[in-house]
Backbone as ProteinMPNN parsed JSONL, in Angstrom:
{"seq_chain_A": "XXXXXXXXXXXXXXXXXXXXXXXXXXXXXXXXXXXXXXXXXXXXXXXXXXXXXXXXXXXXXXXXXXXXXXXXXXXXXXXXXXXXXXXXXXXXXXXXXXXXXXXXXXXXXXXXXXXXXXXXXXXXXXXXXXXXXXXXXXXXXXXXXXXXXXXXXXXXXXXXXXXXXXXXXXXXXXXXXXXXXXXXXXXXXXXXXXXXXXXXXXXXXXXX", "coords_chain_A": {"N_chain_A": [[-98.009, -120.562, 63.117], [-96.058, -123.243, 61.721], [-95.42, -126.401, 63.704], [-92.499, -127.436, 64.984], [-90.41, -129.818, 63.911], [-89.466, -133.168, 65.39], [-86.49, -134.485, 66.158], [-84.472, -137.36, 66.22], [-81.416, -138.25, 67.029], [-79.324, -140.494, 66.835], [-76.504, -143.233, 67.898], [-73.387, -144.897, 67.505], [-71.336, -144.818, 70.269], [-68.91, -142.279, 70.178], [-69.236, -142.043, 67.427], [-69.773, -139.417, 66.736], [-71.789, -137.489, 67.348], [-72.396, -135.516, 69.135], [-70.592, -133.392, 68.15], [-71.213, -132.997, 65.271], [-74.356, -132.31, 65.703], [-73.578, -130.121, 67.154], [-72.432, -128.51, 64.823], [-74.431, -128.375, 63.314], [-76.192, -126.688, 64.791], [-74.654, -124.14, 64.695], [-74.436, -123.63, 62.216], [-77.148, -123.111, 61.264], [-80.179, -121.677, 62.304], [-82.612, -122.476, 62.983], [-82.899, -124.558, 64.953], [-82.952, -126.479, 68.07], [-81.115, -127.817, 70.416], [-81.791, -130.361, 72.827], [-81.39, -130.619, 76.011], [-80.415, -133.203, 77.855], [-81.32, -134.819, 81.155], [-78.895, -136.734, 83.248], [-77.487, -139.053, 85.357], [-74.866, -139.563, 85.274], [-71.452, -138.838, 85.827], [-69.944, -135.498, 85.406], [-68.087, -134.997, 82.613], [-64.604, -133.577, 82.124], [-65.136, -129.996, 81.436], [-67.392, -130.117, 80.712], [-70.717, -128.662, 81.247], [-73.295, -127.614, 83.53], [-76.499, -127.859, 82.74], [-76.043, -127.13, 80.312], [-74.504, -128.924, 78.765], [-75.681, -131.301, 79.823], [-78.325, -131.719, 82.314], [-77.501, -132.466, 85.405], [-77.752, -134.988, 87.757], [-78.409, -136.664, 90.834], [-78.821, -140.126, 91.805], [-81.436, -140.415, 93.264], [-82.876, -137.919, 92.469], [-83.246, -138.356, 90.065], [-84.944, -140.33, 89.769], [-87.174, -139.236, 90.901], [-87.748, -137.398, 88.901], [-89.019, -139.492, 87.205], [-91.085, -140.741, 88.372], [-93.062, -138.156, 88.398], [-93.459, -137.926, 86.167], [-92.048, -136.441, 84.508], [-90.549, -136.867, 82.281], [-89.638, -137.059, 78.723], [-88.955, -139.589, 77.957], [-86.714, -142.29, 79.246], [-84.123, -144.112, 80.111], [-81.341, -146.653, 80.804], [-77.968, -146.702, 80.702], [-74.942, -148.197, 80.573], [-75.131, -148.131, 83.454], [-75.939, -145.861, 84.432], [-78.537, -143.627, 84.531], [-80.308, -141.914, 81.888], [-82.076, -139.201, 80.439], [-85.02, -137.339, 78.79], [-86.159, -134.249, 79.182], [-89.702, -133.223, 79.317], [-90.933, -130.499, 79.298], [-88.903, -128.68, 77.83], [-89.02, -129.751, 75.648], [-91.509, -129.505, 74.359], [-91.836, -126.795, 74.333], [-90.011, -125.766, 72.869], [-90.869, -126.884, 70.148], [-93.452, -125.676, 69.889], [-92.885, -123.187, 69.396], [-91.783, -123.539, 66.924], [-89.199, -124.444, 66.462], [-87.178, -126.673, 65.148], [-86.501, -129.569, 67.357], [-83.587, -131.012, 68.541], [-82.969, -134.341, 69.586], [-80.239, -136.014, 71.318], [-79.62, -139.089, 71.655], [-79.633, -142.553, 73.323], [-80.329, -145.754, 71.801], [-82.23, -147.258, 73.266], [-83.878, -145.039, 74.188], [-84.624, -143.934, 72.145], [-86.28, -145.284, 70.729], [-88.586, -145.745, 72.199], [-89.545, -143.073, 72.04], [-90.523, -142.87, 69.469], [-92.655, -144.66, 69.487], [-94.153, -143.059, 71.228], [-94.436, -140.689, 69.595], [-94.85, -140.802, 67.041], [-94.494, -139.45, 64.594], [-91.758, -138.774, 64.702], [-88.379, -138.204, 63.705], [-86.249, -140.501, 62.973], [-82.605, -140.602, 63.218], [-79.84, -142.385, 62.689], [-75.999, -142.291, 63.415], [-73.341, -143.035, 62.418], [-69.369, -144.102, 62.314], [-67.255, -144.347, 59.417], [-65.975, -147.102, 59.713], [-65.137, -149.974, 62.294], [-63.041, -149.735, 63.45], [-62.128, -146.92, 63.222], [-64.219, -146.275, 64.745], [-63.068, -147.22, 67.322], [-60.522, -145.723, 67.879], [-61.571, -143.243, 67.716], [-62.672, -143.103, 70.082], [-60.61, -143.825, 71.882], [-58.951, -141.567, 71.3], [-60.277, -139.408, 72.484], [-59.672, -139.256, 75.336], [-61.001, -139.344, 77.386], [-61.66, -141.464, 79.272], [-61.559, -144.775, 80.736], [-60.031, -147.59, 79.362], [-61.273, -149.563, 80.136], [-63.862, -148.708, 80.362], [-64.266, -147.891, 77.648], [-63.955, -150.401, 76.311], [-66.423, -151.394, 77.323], [-68.085, -149.68, 76.223], [-67.877, -150.336, 73.205], [-68.548, -153.061, 73.196], [-71.338, -152.66, 73.895], [-71.773, -151.469, 71.684], [-72.351, -153.293, 69.755], [-74.851, -154.396, 70.41], [-76.558, -152.161, 69.853], [-76.483, -151.864, 67.19], [-78.167, -153.624, 66.303], [-80.303, -152.485, 66.368], [-80.727, -150.614, 64.407], [-82.509, -150.932, 62.093], [-84.846, -149.802, 62.592], [-84.614, -147.039, 62.252], [-85.132, -144.201, 60.347], [-83.336, -143.049, 58.548], [-79.701, -143.217, 57.933], [-76.497, -142.129, 58.94], [-73.492, -142.052, 57.427], [-70.518, -140.531, 59.297], [-68.191, -139.337, 58.138], [-66.803, -137.115, 57.18], [-67.053, -134.176, 58.532], [-68.321, -131.779, 57.928], [-69.486, -132.49, 55.656], [-71.394, -134.321, 56.364], [-73.073, -132.705, 57.93], [-74.56, -130.979, 56.379], [-76.01, -133.211, 54.993], [-77.808, -134.078, 56.891], [-78.925, -131.835, 57.751], [-80.366, -131.019, 55.357], [-81.746, -133.758, 55.542], [-83.733, -133.598, 57.674], [-85.06, -130.932, 56.991], [-86.501, -131.831, 54.804], [-88.069, -133.586, 56.121], [-90.086, -132.038, 56.808], [-92.009, -131.733, 54.747], [-93.152, -134.107, 54.632], [-96.047, -136.071, 54.459], [-97.922, -136.32, 56.715], [-97.127, -133.905, 58.048], [-98.768, -132.26, 56.743], [-101.252, -132.449, 57.112], [-103.298, -130.651, 58.156], [-103.64, -128.591, 56.27], [-104.557, -129.718, 53.851], [-107.012, -130.834, 55.067], [-108.21, -128.203, 55.167], [-108.288, -127.052, 52.688], [-110.138, -129.295, 51.476], [-112.542, -128.383, 52.654], [-112.865, -125.905, 52.222], [-113.159, -126.382, 49.376], [-115.496, -128.138, 49.369], [-117.577, -126.208, 49.944], [-117.44, -124.54, 47.97], [-118.357, -126.039, 45.832], [-120.942, -125.809, 46.692], [-121.924, -123.338, 46.105]], "CA_chain_A": [[-97.019, -121.221, 62.874], [-95.719, -124.521, 61.516], [-94.775, -126.748, 64.548], [-91.222, -128.227, 64.785], [-90.041, -131.533, 63.793], [-88.815, -133.608, 66.816], [-85.517, -135.184, 65.579], [-83.784, -138.074, 67.337], [-80.206, -138.622, 66.62], [-78.969, -141.585, 68.01], [-75.25, -143.389, 67.129], [-72.34, -145.58, 68.302], [-70.864, -143.922, 71.127], [-67.901, -142.131, 69.675], [-69.384, -141.61, 66.037], [-69.478, -137.588, 66.384], [-72.98, -136.928, 67.309], [-72.648, -134.249, 69.669], [-69.7, -132.503, 66.993], [-71.957, -132.877, 64.115], [-75.121, -131.515, 66.172], [-73.136, -128.606, 67.252], [-72.219, -127.86, 63.944], [-75.793, -128.162, 62.6], [-76.726, -125.303, 65.352], [-73.825, -123.313, 64.741], [-74.713, -123.128, 60.977], [-78.369, -122.553, 60.985], [-80.873, -120.805, 63.634], [-83.828, -123.044, 63.28], [-82.646, -125.915, 65.544], [-82.961, -126.244, 69.233], [-80.628, -128.873, 71.091], [-82.563, -130.635, 73.821], [-80.51, -131.145, 77.007], [-80.767, -134.304, 78.582], [-80.695, -135.323, 82.285], [-78.382, -138.03, 83.384], [-76.955, -139.268, 86.442], [-73.515, -139.908, 85.142], [-70.454, -137.832, 86.579], [-69.589, -134.846, 84.233], [-66.732, -135.052, 81.939], [-64.014, -132.482, 82.205], [-65.367, -128.83, 80.322], [-69.116, -129.858, 80.513], [-71.399, -127.356, 82.283], [-74.79, -127.99, 84.063], [-77.701, -127.291, 81.961], [-75.521, -126.818, 79.068], [-74.214, -130.179, 78.713], [-76.568, -132.231, 80.574], [-79.025, -131.407, 83.926], [-76.48, -133.761, 86.271], [-78.679, -135.811, 88.557], [-78.382, -137.835, 91.748], [-80.209, -140.973, 90.967], [-82.614, -139.733, 93.702], [-83.45, -137.014, 92.045], [-83.568, -138.705, 88.539], [-86.186, -141.274, 89.844], [-88.318, -138.475, 91.297], [-88.516, -136.911, 87.681], [-89.835, -140.493, 86.191], [-92.218, -140.651, 89.033], [-93.707, -137.319, 88.354], [-93.707, -137.851, 84.441], [-91.421, -135.107, 84.003], [-89.274, -137.022, 81.107], [-90.413, -137.722, 77.436], [-88.428, -140.912, 77.71], [-85.499, -142.146, 80.156], [-83.014, -145.178, 80.2], [-80.274, -146.703, 81.669], [-77.093, -146.977, 79.956], [-73.398, -148.35, 81.075], [-75.097, -148.205, 84.632], [-76.398, -144.722, 84.703], [-79.69, -142.626, 83.709], [-80.379, -140.831, 81.141], [-83.584, -138.866, 80.148], [-85.292, -136.258, 77.982], [-87.071, -133.304, 80.194], [-90.752, -132.864, 78.409], [-91.361, -129.25, 79.058], [-88.483, -127.821, 76.843], [-89.034, -130.372, 74.055], [-92.946, -129.263, 73.763], [-91.77, -125.262, 74.509], [-89.607, -125.363, 71.584], [-91.682, -127.249, 68.879], [-94.267, -124.902, 69.773], [-91.884, -121.879, 68.98], [-91.385, -123.806, 65.372], [-87.881, -124.754, 66.513], [-86.681, -128.66, 65.168], [-85.829, -130.056, 68.216], [-82.888, -132.42, 68.239], [-82.75, -135.063, 70.708], [-79.302, -136.924, 71.318], [-80.316, -140.241, 73.004], [-79.363, -143.765, 72.784], [-80.996, -146.5, 71.034], [-83.482, -147.476, 73.825], [-84.753, -144.151, 74.444], [-85.267, -143.573, 70.733], [-87.404, -146.579, 70.348], [-89.514, -145.477, 73.07], [-89.894, -142.035, 71.594], [-91.155, -143.382, 68.214], [-93.802, -145.261, 69.981], [-94.983, -141.955, 71.506], [-94.534, -139.512, 68.959], [-94.759, -141.701, 65.569], [-93.847, -138.485, 63.727], [-90.167, -138.108, 64.949], [-87.55, -138.416, 62.711], [-84.841, -141.123, 63.899], [-81.354, -140.663, 62.443], [-78.35, -143.123, 63.251], [-74.964, -141.886, 63.078], [-71.97, -144.062, 62.256], [-68.25, -144.034, 61.678], [-66.896, -145.52, 58.436], [-65.45, -148.419, 60.299], [-65.388, -150.148, 63.743], [-61.364, -149.491, 63.732], [-62.393, -145.889, 63.094], [-64.899, -145.951, 65.991], [-62.192, -147.344, 68.436], [-59.579, -144.864, 67.393], [-62.343, -141.706, 68.195], [-62.963, -143.409, 71.698], [-59.648, -143.702, 72.619], [-58.857, -140.206, 70.959], [-61.197, -138.47, 73.261], [-58.907, -139.295, 76.233], [-61.993, -138.874, 78.764], [-62.147, -142.62, 79.604], [-60.466, -145.558, 81.02], [-59.843, -148.513, 78.405], [-62.504, -150.432, 80.373], [-65.125, -148.268, 80.093], [-64.121, -147.778, 76.199], [-64.432, -151.613, 76.044], [-67.708, -151.684, 77.644], [-69.158, -149.006, 74.606], [-67.575, -151.314, 72.366], [-69.244, -154.173, 73.459], [-72.316, -152.335, 73.755], [-72.266, -150.843, 70.117], [-72.752, -154.541, 68.813], [-76.522, -154.222, 70.378], [-76.946, -150.712, 69.412], [-76.446, -152.212, 65.852], [-79.108, -154.613, 66.167], [-81.859, -151.721, 66.53], [-80.716, -149.781, 63.374], [-83.458, -151.26, 60.928], [-86.221, -149.118, 62.943], [-84.284, -145.667, 61.988], [-85.475, -143.579, 59.123], [-81.751, -142.728, 57.887], [-78.368, -143.844, 58.525], [-75.765, -141.235, 58.133], [-71.966, -142.145, 58.172], [-70.028, -139.685, 59.691], [-66.899, -139.749, 57.671], [-66.664, -135.798, 56.932], [-68.351, -133.311, 59.695], [-68.856, -130.426, 57.062], [-70.46, -133.042, 54.535], [-72.453, -135.22, 57.306], [-73.599, -131.57, 58.799], [-75.232, -130.646, 55.178], [-76.688, -133.902, 54.772], [-78.418, -134.204, 58.108], [-79.967, -130.566, 57.69], [-81.303, -131.523, 54.046], [-82.96, -134.793, 55.662], [-84.68, -132.769, 58.64], [-86.073, -129.965, 56.235], [-87.42, -132.634, 53.685], [-89.042, -134.355, 56.778], [-91.28, -130.84, 56.942], [-92.997, -131.988, 53.929], [-94.24, -135.432, 54.725], [-97.948, -136.017, 54.492], [-98.442, -136.141, 58.439], [-96.605, -132.424, 58.448], [-99.449, -131.04, 56.14], [-102.774, -132.601, 57.019], [-104.178, -129.574, 58.294], [-103.733, -127.889, 54.95], [-105.526, -130.617, 53.004], [-108.394, -130.833, 55.572], [-108.777, -126.761, 55.057], [-108.566, -127.088, 51.161], [-111.125, -130.163, 51.416], [-113.573, -127.954, 53.562], [-113.165, -124.894, 51.137], [-113.985, -127.034, 48.122], [-117.01, -128.221, 49.371], [-118.28, -124.921, 50.218], [-117.408, -124.06, 46.428], [-119.234, -126.957, 44.958], [-122.371, -125.448, 47.098], [-122.14, -121.715, 45.419]], "C_chain_A": [[-96.591, -122.525, 62.678], [-94.895, -125.049, 63.016], [-93.399, -127.629, 64.198], [-91.321, -129.491, 64.568], [-89.141, -131.921, 65.271], [-87.743, -134.568, 66.016], [-84.712, -135.973, 66.381], [-82.615, -138.324, 66.551], [-79.467, -139.431, 67.727], [-77.411, -142.208, 67.065], [-74.685, -144.218, 67.883], [-71.689, -144.478, 69.219], [-69.309, -143.872, 70.472], [-67.792, -141.864, 68.049], [-69.638, -139.923, 65.747], [-70.799, -137.091, 66.439], [-72.97, -135.856, 67.899], [-71.52, -133.023, 68.846], [-70.908, -132.13, 65.867], [-73.656, -132.001, 64.791], [-74.793, -129.957, 66.493], [-72.759, -127.762, 66.078], [-73.379, -127.525, 63.205], [-76.403, -126.639, 63.481], [-75.83, -124.1, 65.137], [-74.147, -122.624, 63.085], [-76.413, -122.66, 60.568], [-78.971, -122.297, 62.378], [-82.156, -121.347, 63.771], [-83.937, -124.607, 64.135], [-82.8, -125.606, 67.219], [-82.498, -127.766, 69.662], [-81.349, -129.289, 72.568], [-81.387, -131.186, 74.708], [-81.132, -132.174, 77.932], [-80.481, -134.366, 79.963], [-80.11, -136.665, 82.696], [-77.895, -138.153, 84.916], [-75.217, -139.662, 86.367], [-72.826, -138.687, 85.938], [-69.822, -136.907, 85.328], [-68.256, -135.009, 83.911], [-65.964, -133.85, 82.022], [-64.546, -131.277, 80.902], [-67.082, -128.901, 80.259], [-69.741, -129.55, 81.56], [-72.902, -128.28, 82.391], [-75.636, -127.249, 83.441], [-77.505, -126.697, 80.583], [-75.51, -128.265, 78.241], [-75.028, -131.239, 78.71], [-77.238, -131.37, 81.941], [-78.278, -132.812, 84.543], [-77.47, -133.933, 87.398], [-78.536, -136.599, 89.362], [-79.511, -138.585, 91.225], [-81.638, -140.614, 92.014], [-83.668, -139.078, 92.967], [-83.936, -137.209, 90.628], [-84.685, -139.617, 88.637], [-87.466, -140.204, 90.387], [-88.991, -137.824, 89.962], [-89.554, -138.016, 87.029], [-90.982, -140.54, 87.172], [-93.264, -139.513, 89.083], [-93.96, -136.786, 86.803], [-92.937, -137.012, 83.909], [-90.158, -135.352, 82.659], [-90.25, -137.632, 79.869], [-90.168, -139.279, 77.409], [-87.497, -141.018, 78.712], [-84.969, -143.895, 79.847], [-82.215, -145.525, 80.716], [-79.291, -147.205, 80.905], [-75.516, -146.98, 80.681], [-73.833, -147.894, 82.723], [-75.394, -146.622, 85.033], [-77.939, -144.245, 83.807], [-79.712, -141.814, 83.384], [-81.874, -140.509, 80.438], [-83.502, -137.688, 79.426], [-86.267, -135.209, 78.694], [-88.274, -132.927, 79.231], [-90.948, -131.707, 78.258], [-90.528, -128.989, 77.884], [-88.419, -128.283, 75.535], [-90.275, -129.591, 73.186], [-92.847, -127.538, 73.616], [-91.314, -125.121, 73.068], [-90.202, -125.689, 70.168], [-92.701, -126.498, 68.891], [-93.74, -123.772, 69.119], [-91.521, -122.082, 67.402], [-90.03, -124.217, 64.889], [-88.007, -126.315, 66.217], [-85.699, -128.652, 66.23], [-85.061, -131.509, 68.303], [-82.634, -133.127, 69.655], [-81.4, -136.1, 70.68], [-79.496, -138.022, 72.061], [-79.781, -141.504, 72.341], [-80.387, -144.684, 72.238], [-82.434, -146.555, 71.587], [-84.441, -146.301, 74.014], [-85.605, -143.683, 73.095], [-86.43, -144.167, 70.314], [-88.578, -146.128, 70.976], [-90.219, -143.795, 72.499], [-90.832, -142.212, 70.264], [-92.148, -144.2, 68.516], [-94.941, -143.953, 70.362], [-95.317, -141.137, 70.728], [-93.769, -140.488, 67.361], [-94.438, -140.747, 64.092], [-92.441, -138.175, 63.853], [-89.337, -138.728, 63.852], [-86.612, -139.264, 63.439], [-83.635, -141.371, 62.827], [-80.099, -141.214, 62.988], [-77.14, -142.736, 62.723], [-73.823, -142.958, 63.23], [-70.616, -143.544, 61.74], [-68.182, -144.915, 60.695], [-66.527, -147.053, 58.8], [-65.385, -148.921, 61.717], [-63.674, -149.501, 64.13], [-61.61, -148.042, 64.407], [-63.109, -145.117, 64.71], [-63.966, -145.923, 67.294], [-61.228, -146.359, 68.453], [-60.17, -143.313, 68.047], [-62.424, -141.994, 69.717], [-61.636, -143.175, 72.437], [-58.89, -141.767, 72.305], [-59.354, -139.223, 72.077], [-60.066, -138.444, 74.599], [-59.727, -138.995, 77.943], [-62.126, -140.241, 79.447], [-61.239, -143.595, 79.655], [-60.551, -146.844, 79.621], [-60.968, -149.611, 78.93], [-63.778, -150.215, 80.29], [-65.3, -148.092, 78.439], [-64.609, -149.191, 75.712], [-65.743, -152.037, 76.211], [-68.639, -150.985, 76.434], [-68.699, -149.975, 73.381], [-68.278, -152.584, 72.035], [-70.999, -153.884, 73.258], [-72.67, -151.678, 72.023], [-72.765, -152.168, 69.354], [-74.349, -154.566, 68.925], [-76.98, -153.196, 70.042], [-77.056, -151.177, 67.847], [-77.496, -153.091, 65.5], [-80.631, -153.806, 65.997], [-82.035, -150.969, 65.052], [-81.782, -149.75, 62.024], [-84.786, -150.445, 61.319], [-85.788, -147.286, 62.766], [-85.096, -145.609, 60.637], [-84.307, -143.271, 58.305], [-80.839, -143.233, 58.801], [-77.312, -142.833, 57.994], [-74.37, -141.948, 58.732], [-70.906, -140.662, 58.204], [-68.371, -139.342, 59.082], [-66.105, -138.273, 57.515], [-67.627, -134.92, 57.533], [-69.081, -132.358, 58.747], [-70.038, -131.422, 56.092], [-71.954, -133.681, 55.513], [-73.35, -133.906, 57.744], [-74.891, -131.209, 57.561], [-76.467, -132.145, 54.857], [-77.979, -134.067, 55.856], [-79.421, -132.95, 58.287], [-80.879, -130.917, 56.884], [-82.298, -132.655, 54.565], [-83.958, -134.17, 56.718], [-85.58, -131.875, 57.921], [-86.816, -130.77, 55.427], [-88.386, -133.191, 54.837], [-90.435, -133.018, 57.131], [-92.234, -131.188, 56.093], [-93.588, -133.2, 54.071], [-95.507, -135.182, 54.831], [-98.4, -135.694, 55.89], [-98.259, -134.521, 58.64], [-97.808, -131.562, 58.072], [-100.951, -131.428, 55.881], [-103.662, -131.584, 57.209], [-104.616, -128.77, 57.136], [-104.952, -128.612, 53.961], [-106.598, -130.479, 53.6], [-109.152, -129.174, 55.11], [-109.322, -126.831, 53.58], [-110.117, -128.164, 50.689], [-112.308, -129.287, 51.809], [-113.821, -126.58, 52.694], [-113.776, -125.561, 49.437], [-115.5, -127.387, 48.498], [-117.774, -127.203, 49.649], [-118.524, -124.197, 48.707], [-118.187, -124.879, 45.835], [-120.824, -126.372, 45.631], [-122.494, -124.215, 46.763], [-122.938, -121.606, 44.405]], "O_chain_A": [[-96.776, -123.168, 63.711], [-93.969, -124.385, 63.481], [-93.331, -128.391, 63.233], [-92.227, -130.211, 64.988], [-88.423, -131.2, 65.964], [-88.212, -135.404, 65.244], [-84.164, -135.39, 67.317], [-82.786, -138.621, 65.368], [-79.151, -139.207, 68.896], [-77.156, -141.836, 65.92], [-75.225, -144.47, 68.96], [-71.571, -143.321, 68.817], [-68.607, -144.859, 70.256], [-66.756, -141.578, 67.449], [-69.662, -139.394, 64.635], [-71.081, -136.234, 65.602], [-73.559, -134.958, 67.298], [-71.736, -131.824, 69.023], [-71.376, -130.997, 65.748], [-73.991, -131.006, 64.148], [-75.442, -128.946, 66.223], [-72.727, -126.535, 66.163], [-73.407, -126.511, 62.507], [-76.94, -125.702, 62.892], [-76.318, -123.007, 65.425], [-74.103, -121.423, 62.818], [-76.695, -121.926, 59.621], [-78.407, -122.624, 63.422], [-82.906, -120.828, 64.598], [-84.777, -125.494, 63.984], [-82.751, -124.427, 67.568], [-83.186, -128.754, 69.406], [-81.406, -128.399, 73.417], [-80.572, -132.012, 74.299], [-82.143, -132.01, 78.615], [-79.343, -133.978, 80.227], [-80.78, -137.681, 82.507], [-78.006, -137.141, 85.609], [-74.529, -139.984, 87.335], [-73.431, -137.794, 86.531], [-69.271, -137.464, 84.378], [-67.366, -135.147, 84.749], [-66.688, -132.855, 81.995], [-64.417, -131.525, 79.704], [-67.841, -128.011, 79.874], [-69.489, -129.997, 82.679], [-73.391, -129.173, 81.7], [-75.591, -126.023, 83.536], [-78.297, -126.056, 79.893], [-76.279, -128.613, 77.345], [-75.124, -132.028, 77.77], [-76.609, -130.458, 82.477], [-78.506, -133.961, 84.164], [-77.961, -132.93, 87.915], [-78.47, -137.707, 88.83], [-80.534, -138.264, 90.621], [-82.763, -140.567, 91.516], [-84.848, -139.396, 92.813], [-84.775, -136.503, 90.068], [-85.413, -139.735, 87.651], [-88.642, -140.517, 90.203], [-90.2, -137.679, 89.781], [-90.61, -137.704, 86.478], [-92.052, -140.321, 86.603], [-94.3, -139.733, 89.71], [-94.433, -135.732, 86.377], [-93.114, -136.773, 82.715], [-89.305, -134.584, 82.215], [-91.228, -138.375, 79.96], [-90.976, -140.087, 76.95], [-87.249, -139.946, 79.266], [-85.734, -144.7, 79.316], [-81.915, -144.662, 81.542], [-79.595, -148.238, 80.31], [-75.01, -145.993, 81.216], [-72.942, -147.306, 83.336], [-74.949, -146.276, 86.127], [-78.231, -144.553, 82.651], [-79.351, -140.798, 83.977], [-82.639, -141.369, 80.0], [-82.475, -137.022, 79.287], [-87.426, -135.622, 78.667], [-87.916, -132.273, 78.252], [-91.206, -131.413, 77.091], [-91.137, -129.007, 76.814], [-87.995, -127.685, 74.546], [-90.262, -129.201, 72.018], [-93.658, -126.965, 72.889], [-91.966, -124.538, 72.201], [-90.069, -124.94, 69.2], [-93.186, -126.448, 67.761], [-94.355, -123.435, 68.107], [-91.092, -121.172, 66.692], [-89.624, -124.354, 63.735], [-88.737, -127.077, 66.852], [-84.593, -128.113, 66.266], [-85.526, -132.644, 68.208], [-82.181, -132.552, 70.645], [-81.55, -137.077, 69.946], [-79.541, -137.844, 73.279], [-79.519, -141.592, 71.141], [-81.513, -144.187, 72.267], [-83.465, -146.204, 71.014], [-85.658, -146.488, 74.008], [-86.753, -143.25, 72.993], [-87.363, -143.669, 69.683], [-89.614, -146.112, 70.312], [-91.417, -143.557, 72.657], [-91.886, -141.581, 70.196], [-92.682, -144.581, 67.475], [-96.106, -143.841, 69.982], [-96.436, -140.645, 70.87], [-92.632, -140.665, 66.923], [-94.227, -141.151, 62.948], [-91.948, -137.321, 63.116], [-89.71, -139.708, 63.208], [-86.151, -138.836, 64.497], [-83.683, -142.123, 61.854], [-79.366, -140.526, 63.699], [-77.075, -142.795, 61.495], [-73.607, -143.591, 64.264], [-70.596, -142.679, 60.864], [-68.739, -146.012, 60.736], [-66.852, -148.015, 58.104], [-65.66, -148.002, 62.488], [-63.415, -148.854, 65.145], [-61.441, -147.805, 65.604], [-62.82, -144.144, 65.406], [-63.967, -145.018, 68.128], [-61.124, -146.08, 69.647], [-59.496, -142.483, 68.657], [-62.231, -141.077, 70.515], [-61.553, -142.459, 73.434], [-58.457, -141.024, 73.186], [-58.649, -138.278, 72.431], [-59.603, -137.317, 74.775], [-59.312, -138.647, 79.048], [-62.877, -140.144, 80.418], [-60.243, -143.582, 78.932], [-61.522, -146.631, 78.894], [-61.463, -150.424, 78.148], [-64.679, -151.047, 80.18], [-66.438, -148.157, 77.972], [-65.5, -149.276, 74.866], [-66.258, -152.879, 75.475], [-69.596, -151.506, 75.862], [-69.606, -150.247, 72.594], [-68.527, -153.042, 70.92], [-71.767, -154.638, 72.66], [-73.765, -151.551, 71.475], [-73.536, -152.062, 68.4], [-75.081, -154.704, 67.946], [-78.194, -153.293, 69.859], [-78.003, -150.619, 67.292], [-77.693, -153.289, 64.301], [-81.709, -154.283, 65.643], [-83.14, -150.738, 64.56], [-81.864, -148.854, 61.184], [-85.72, -150.39, 60.52], [-86.574, -146.407, 63.119], [-85.572, -146.551, 60.004], [-84.563, -143.288, 57.101], [-80.984, -143.578, 59.974], [-77.197, -142.659, 56.78], [-74.12, -142.291, 59.887], [-70.659, -139.944, 57.235], [-67.479, -139.116, 59.9], [-64.89, -138.244, 57.705], [-68.805, -134.86, 57.181], [-70.3, -132.19, 58.799], [-71.207, -131.089, 55.897], [-73.153, -133.484, 55.315], [-74.533, -134.199, 57.914], [-76.07, -131.196, 57.914], [-77.639, -131.946, 54.536], [-79.118, -134.173, 55.4], [-80.51, -133.04, 58.854], [-82.031, -131.15, 57.251], [-83.471, -132.644, 54.195], [-85.145, -134.343, 56.441], [-86.79, -131.958, 58.136], [-87.978, -130.385, 55.297], [-89.569, -133.268, 54.504], [-91.527, -133.272, 57.639], [-93.391, -131.033, 56.485], [-94.693, -133.316, 53.541], [-95.994, -134.14, 55.269], [-99.23, -134.811, 56.103], [-99.091, -133.885, 59.286], [-98.065, -130.501, 58.641], [-101.689, -131.046, 54.972], [-104.711, -131.526, 56.567], [-105.76, -128.331, 57.017], [-105.966, -128.086, 53.501], [-107.475, -129.974, 52.899], [-110.334, -129.018, 54.803], [-110.511, -126.704, 53.285], [-110.936, -127.861, 49.821], [-113.277, -129.555, 51.098], [-114.984, -126.22, 52.512], [-114.639, -125.124, 48.676], [-116.489, -126.919, 47.934], [-118.966, -127.486, 49.536], [-119.488, -123.509, 48.371], [-118.944, -124.268, 45.08], [-121.823, -126.575, 44.941], [-123.527, -123.791, 47.283], [-123.129, -120.507, 43.885]]}, "name": "protein", "num_of_chains": 1, "seq": "XXXXXXXXXXXXXXXXXXXXXXXXXXXXXXXXXXXXXXXXXXXXXXXXXXXXXXXXXXXXXXXXXXXXXXXXXXXXXXXXXXXXXXXXXXXXXXXXXXXXXXXXXXXXXXXXXXXXXXXXXXXXXXXXXXXXXXXXXXXXXXXXXXXXXXXXXXXXXXXXXXXXXXXXXXXXXXXXXXXXXXXXXXXXXXXXXXXXXXXXXXXXXXXX"}
């Protein structure tokens, strides 16, 4: 069985990353969405083990100490991290694992897993970004302003990503994201085992 791709989806807060990945998973069955651990409080409607694994600061720091995370970072005063076991198990099953994480974590993933696919999601404009954040109605203007300020920092790391997708229409963006991930399966690094096998067979044929 071909090992699944590790796909890191990042982007500005309010760009629609969560909605985009839900759309992808509903439409195709070859994806597994990694559930992150976090120390932030649940938003209305979020479920433990589905939206996030909600941890205390002490619990999260224990996960750091026992190397139970692929990566972790601090963002707006809270810890976020990716549990290691889930990611490896799903990739072995042949699933493409989607990680929705911010830019610090994405760059750490790329160092540990050079074959990871990094995709950055952006709205078409700064004004649209603010409108989406306000429209969610889940955060105070103070928190929204912090997220908008943070977006300036996030944009400075975009050059390290493999692709940038403008999320103007959710259906169009879902198809583009799916096609990019499936194309990644054909990268040379994904098929070196096949090439080595063919080379070995060719050497045997030469000596027959």
